[in-house]
Tab-separated table of C-alpha atoms in Angstrom:
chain	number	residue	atom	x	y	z
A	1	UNK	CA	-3.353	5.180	71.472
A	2	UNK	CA	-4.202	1.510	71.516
A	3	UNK	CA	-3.030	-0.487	68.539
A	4	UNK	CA	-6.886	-1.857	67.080
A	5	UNK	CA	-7.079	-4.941	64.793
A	6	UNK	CA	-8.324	-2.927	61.682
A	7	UNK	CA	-5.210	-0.947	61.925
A	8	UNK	CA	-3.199	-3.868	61.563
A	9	UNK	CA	-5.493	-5.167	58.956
A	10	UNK	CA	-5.789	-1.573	57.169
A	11	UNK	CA	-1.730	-1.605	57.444
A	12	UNK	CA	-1.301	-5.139	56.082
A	13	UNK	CA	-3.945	-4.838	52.865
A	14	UNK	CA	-1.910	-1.291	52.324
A	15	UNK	CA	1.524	-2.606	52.557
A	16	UNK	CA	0.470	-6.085	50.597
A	17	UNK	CA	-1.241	-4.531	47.527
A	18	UNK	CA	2.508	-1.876	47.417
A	19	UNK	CA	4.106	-4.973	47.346
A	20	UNK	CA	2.074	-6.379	44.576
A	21	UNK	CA	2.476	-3.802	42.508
A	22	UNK	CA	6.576	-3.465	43.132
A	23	UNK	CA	6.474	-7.181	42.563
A	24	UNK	CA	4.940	-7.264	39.466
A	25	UNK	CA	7.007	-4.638	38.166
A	26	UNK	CA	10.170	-6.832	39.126
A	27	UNK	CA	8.502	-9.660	37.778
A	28	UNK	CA	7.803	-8.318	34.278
A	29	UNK	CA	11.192	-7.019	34.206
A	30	UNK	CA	13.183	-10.123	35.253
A	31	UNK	CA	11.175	-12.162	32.406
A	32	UNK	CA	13.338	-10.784	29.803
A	33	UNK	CA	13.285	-9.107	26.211
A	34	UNK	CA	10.542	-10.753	23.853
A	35	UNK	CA	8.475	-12.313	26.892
A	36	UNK	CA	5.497	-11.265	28.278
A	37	UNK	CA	4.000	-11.770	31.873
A	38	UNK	CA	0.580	-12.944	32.190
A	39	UNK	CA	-0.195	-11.220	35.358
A	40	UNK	CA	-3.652	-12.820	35.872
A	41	UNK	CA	-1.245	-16.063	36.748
A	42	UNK	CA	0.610	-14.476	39.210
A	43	UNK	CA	-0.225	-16.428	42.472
A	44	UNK	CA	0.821	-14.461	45.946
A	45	UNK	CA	2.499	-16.383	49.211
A	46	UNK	CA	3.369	-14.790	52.179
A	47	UNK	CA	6.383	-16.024	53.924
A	48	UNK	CA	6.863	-13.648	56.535
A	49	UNK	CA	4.477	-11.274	58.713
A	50	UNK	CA	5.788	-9.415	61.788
A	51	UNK	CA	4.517	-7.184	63.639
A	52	UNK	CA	6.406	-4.832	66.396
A	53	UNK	CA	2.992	-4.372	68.338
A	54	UNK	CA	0.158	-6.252	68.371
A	55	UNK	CA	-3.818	-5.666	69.246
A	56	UNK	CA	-4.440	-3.866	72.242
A	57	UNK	CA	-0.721	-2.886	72.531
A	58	UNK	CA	-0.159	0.677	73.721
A	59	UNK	CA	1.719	2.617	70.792
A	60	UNK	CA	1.731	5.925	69.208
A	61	UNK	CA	3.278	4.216	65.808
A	62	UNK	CA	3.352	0.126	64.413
A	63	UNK	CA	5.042	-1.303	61.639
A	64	UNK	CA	5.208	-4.597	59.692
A	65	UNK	CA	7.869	-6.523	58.074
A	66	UNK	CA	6.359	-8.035	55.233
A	67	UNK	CA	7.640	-10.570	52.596
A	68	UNK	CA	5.591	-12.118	49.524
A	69	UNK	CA	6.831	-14.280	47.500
A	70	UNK	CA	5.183	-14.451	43.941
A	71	UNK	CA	5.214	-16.426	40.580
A	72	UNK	CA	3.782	-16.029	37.385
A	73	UNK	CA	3.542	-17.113	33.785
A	74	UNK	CA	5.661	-16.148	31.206
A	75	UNK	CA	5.697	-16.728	27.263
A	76	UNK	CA	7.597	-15.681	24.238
A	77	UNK	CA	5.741	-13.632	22.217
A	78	UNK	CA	7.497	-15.438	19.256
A	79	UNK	CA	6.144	-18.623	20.278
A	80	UNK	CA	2.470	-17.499	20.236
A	81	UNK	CA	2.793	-15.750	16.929
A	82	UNK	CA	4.167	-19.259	15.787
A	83	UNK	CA	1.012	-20.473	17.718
A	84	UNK	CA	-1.392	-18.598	15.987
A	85	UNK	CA	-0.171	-19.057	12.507
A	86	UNK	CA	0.411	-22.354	12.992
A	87	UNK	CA	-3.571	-22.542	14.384
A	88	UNK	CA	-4.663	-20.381	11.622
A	89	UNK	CA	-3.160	-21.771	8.596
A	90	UNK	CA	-5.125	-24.703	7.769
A	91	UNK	CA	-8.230	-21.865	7.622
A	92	UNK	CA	-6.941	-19.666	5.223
A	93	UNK	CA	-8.278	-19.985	1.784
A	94	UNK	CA	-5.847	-20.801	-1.225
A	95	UNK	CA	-4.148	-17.967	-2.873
A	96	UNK	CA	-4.534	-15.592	0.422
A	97	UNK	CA	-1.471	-14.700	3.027
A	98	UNK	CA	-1.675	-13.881	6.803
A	99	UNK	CA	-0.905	-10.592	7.498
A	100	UNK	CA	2.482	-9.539	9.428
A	101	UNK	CA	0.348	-6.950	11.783
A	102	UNK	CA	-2.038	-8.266	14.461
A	103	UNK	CA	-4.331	-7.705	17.015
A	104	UNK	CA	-4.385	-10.474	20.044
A	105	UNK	CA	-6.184	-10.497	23.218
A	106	UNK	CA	-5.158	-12.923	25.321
A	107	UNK	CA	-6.329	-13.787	27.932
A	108	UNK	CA	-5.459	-16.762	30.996
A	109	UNK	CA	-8.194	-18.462	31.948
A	110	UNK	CA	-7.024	-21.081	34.859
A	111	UNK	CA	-4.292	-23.466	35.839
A	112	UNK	CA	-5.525	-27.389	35.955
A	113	UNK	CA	-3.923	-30.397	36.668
A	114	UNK	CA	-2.111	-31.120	33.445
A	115	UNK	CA	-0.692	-27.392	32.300
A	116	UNK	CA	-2.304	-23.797	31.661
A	117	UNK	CA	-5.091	-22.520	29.965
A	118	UNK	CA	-5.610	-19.880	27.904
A	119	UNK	CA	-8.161	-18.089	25.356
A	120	UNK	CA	-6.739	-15.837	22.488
A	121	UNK	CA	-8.866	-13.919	20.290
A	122	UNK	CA	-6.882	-12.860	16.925
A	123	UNK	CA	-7.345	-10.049	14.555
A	124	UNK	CA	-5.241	-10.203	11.371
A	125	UNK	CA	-5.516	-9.137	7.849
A	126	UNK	CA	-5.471	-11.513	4.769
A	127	UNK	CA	-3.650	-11.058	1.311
A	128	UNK	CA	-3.969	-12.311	-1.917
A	129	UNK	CA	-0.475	-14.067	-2.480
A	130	UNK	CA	1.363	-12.714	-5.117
A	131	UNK	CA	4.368	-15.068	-6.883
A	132	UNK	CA	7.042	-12.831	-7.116
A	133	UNK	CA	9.778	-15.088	-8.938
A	134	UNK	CA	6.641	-15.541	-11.433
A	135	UNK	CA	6.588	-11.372	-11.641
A	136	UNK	CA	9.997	-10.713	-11.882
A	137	UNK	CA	9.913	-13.149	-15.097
A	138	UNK	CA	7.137	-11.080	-16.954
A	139	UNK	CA	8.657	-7.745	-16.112
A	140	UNK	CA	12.242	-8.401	-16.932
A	141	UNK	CA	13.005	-6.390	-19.938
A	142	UNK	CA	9.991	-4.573	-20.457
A	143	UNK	CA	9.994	-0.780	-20.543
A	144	UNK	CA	7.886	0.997	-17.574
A	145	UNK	CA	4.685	1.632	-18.717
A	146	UNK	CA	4.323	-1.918	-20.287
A	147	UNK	CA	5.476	-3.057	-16.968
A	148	UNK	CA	2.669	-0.903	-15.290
A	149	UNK	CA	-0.290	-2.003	-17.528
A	150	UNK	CA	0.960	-6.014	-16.601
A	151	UNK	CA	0.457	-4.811	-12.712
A	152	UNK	CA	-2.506	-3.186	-13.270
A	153	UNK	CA	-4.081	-6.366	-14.271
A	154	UNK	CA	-2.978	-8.778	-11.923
A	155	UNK	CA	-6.781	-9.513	-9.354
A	156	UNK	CA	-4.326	-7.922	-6.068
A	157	UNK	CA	-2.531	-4.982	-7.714
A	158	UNK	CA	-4.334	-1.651	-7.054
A	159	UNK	CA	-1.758	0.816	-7.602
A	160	UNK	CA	2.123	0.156	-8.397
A	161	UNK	CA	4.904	2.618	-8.958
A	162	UNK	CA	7.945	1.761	-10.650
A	163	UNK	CA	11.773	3.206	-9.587
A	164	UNK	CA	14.739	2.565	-12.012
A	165	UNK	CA	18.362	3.072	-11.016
A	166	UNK	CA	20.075	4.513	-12.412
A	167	UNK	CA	18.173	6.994	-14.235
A	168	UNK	CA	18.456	6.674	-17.850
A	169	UNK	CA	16.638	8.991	-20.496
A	170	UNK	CA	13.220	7.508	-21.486
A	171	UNK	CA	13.902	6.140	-24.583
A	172	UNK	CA	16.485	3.687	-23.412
A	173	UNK	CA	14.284	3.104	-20.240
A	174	UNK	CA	13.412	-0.614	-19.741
A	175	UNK	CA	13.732	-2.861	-16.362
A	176	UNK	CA	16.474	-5.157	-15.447
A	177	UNK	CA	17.007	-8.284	-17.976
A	178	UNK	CA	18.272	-10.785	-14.884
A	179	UNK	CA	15.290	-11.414	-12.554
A	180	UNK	CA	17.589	-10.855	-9.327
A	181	UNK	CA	18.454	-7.330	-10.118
A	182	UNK	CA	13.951	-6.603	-9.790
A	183	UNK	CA	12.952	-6.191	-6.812
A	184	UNK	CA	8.950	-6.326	-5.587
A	185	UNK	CA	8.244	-4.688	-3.127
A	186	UNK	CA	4.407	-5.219	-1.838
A	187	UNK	CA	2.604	-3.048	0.750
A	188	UNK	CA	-0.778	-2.890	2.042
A	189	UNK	CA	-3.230	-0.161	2.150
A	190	UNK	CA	-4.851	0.197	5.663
């Protein structure tokens, strides 16, 4: 069998894209706990290609050494959270929180001159902010169900449930008379 040149072209794309992928793997690996790889930056170099036969070589079997070298971008997922709420603050209207959950695509878009570019589309939820020092103060003292009809009418409340420990027959039931022994906790309904 003679050794053709789309056999060593078949064997190189073959052998390069295995690479790739092992690479990448490696890659987003090595970048470490709370970073992410942006493997649209990754940018492919060969450094070494060799061949034991070459075209029109006589040879039942060919092989090639093959070495990439690659690099790509890699960011903190902390730092682009900072990003975005630092980005989205200024938008939010007054009395509203960002959400803790998100949804971001992100996407890299090229490398110029001067640094990186990228595009990233957020999805968030908004919440009406609640003062909680400002709670605590009307709730201290107040038996349960007076404590439940003051929720009930604050604009952001729609439900509340209210846990006292320890339990205490009904009568003598009230909450906590020092503000640090309340504790609010808010959650939102999906």
């Amino acid at each position: 069998k003679v050794v053709a040149e789309e056999d060593l072209t078949f064997l190189k794309e073959s052998l390069k894209e295995e690479l790739l992928k092992e690479g990448r793997e490696k890659l987003a690996k090595a970048s470490g706990e709370g970073k992410k790889l942006i493997n649209e930056s990754i940018e492919e170099k060969i450094i070494a290609e060799d061949y034991d036969h070459q075209i029109d070589d006589e040879a039942e079997e060919f092989s090639l050494n093959l070495k990439l070298e690659l690099k790509g971008l890699v960011f903190k997922e902390e730092d682009l959270n900072k990003l975005i709420e630092e980005r989205l603050k200024p938008k939010i209207t007054a009395g509203f929180i960002l959400g803790e959950e998100r949804e971001v695509n992100f996407s890299y878009q090229e490398s110029d001159g001067e640094g990186q570019v990228f595009e990233a589309k957020v999805r968030t939820s908004l919440y009406p902010k609640i003062d909680e020092e400002e709670v605590k103060k009307k709730l201290k003292g107040k038996r349960p169900s007076a404590a439940i009809d003051y929720l009930g009418f604050l604009p952001s409340v729609e439900d509340c449930e209210i846990e006292v420990s320890p339990k205490m027959p009904d009568f003598l039931l009230t909450l906590p008379h020092r503000e640090e022994r309340i504790k609010i906790e808010v959650k939102t309904k999906q």
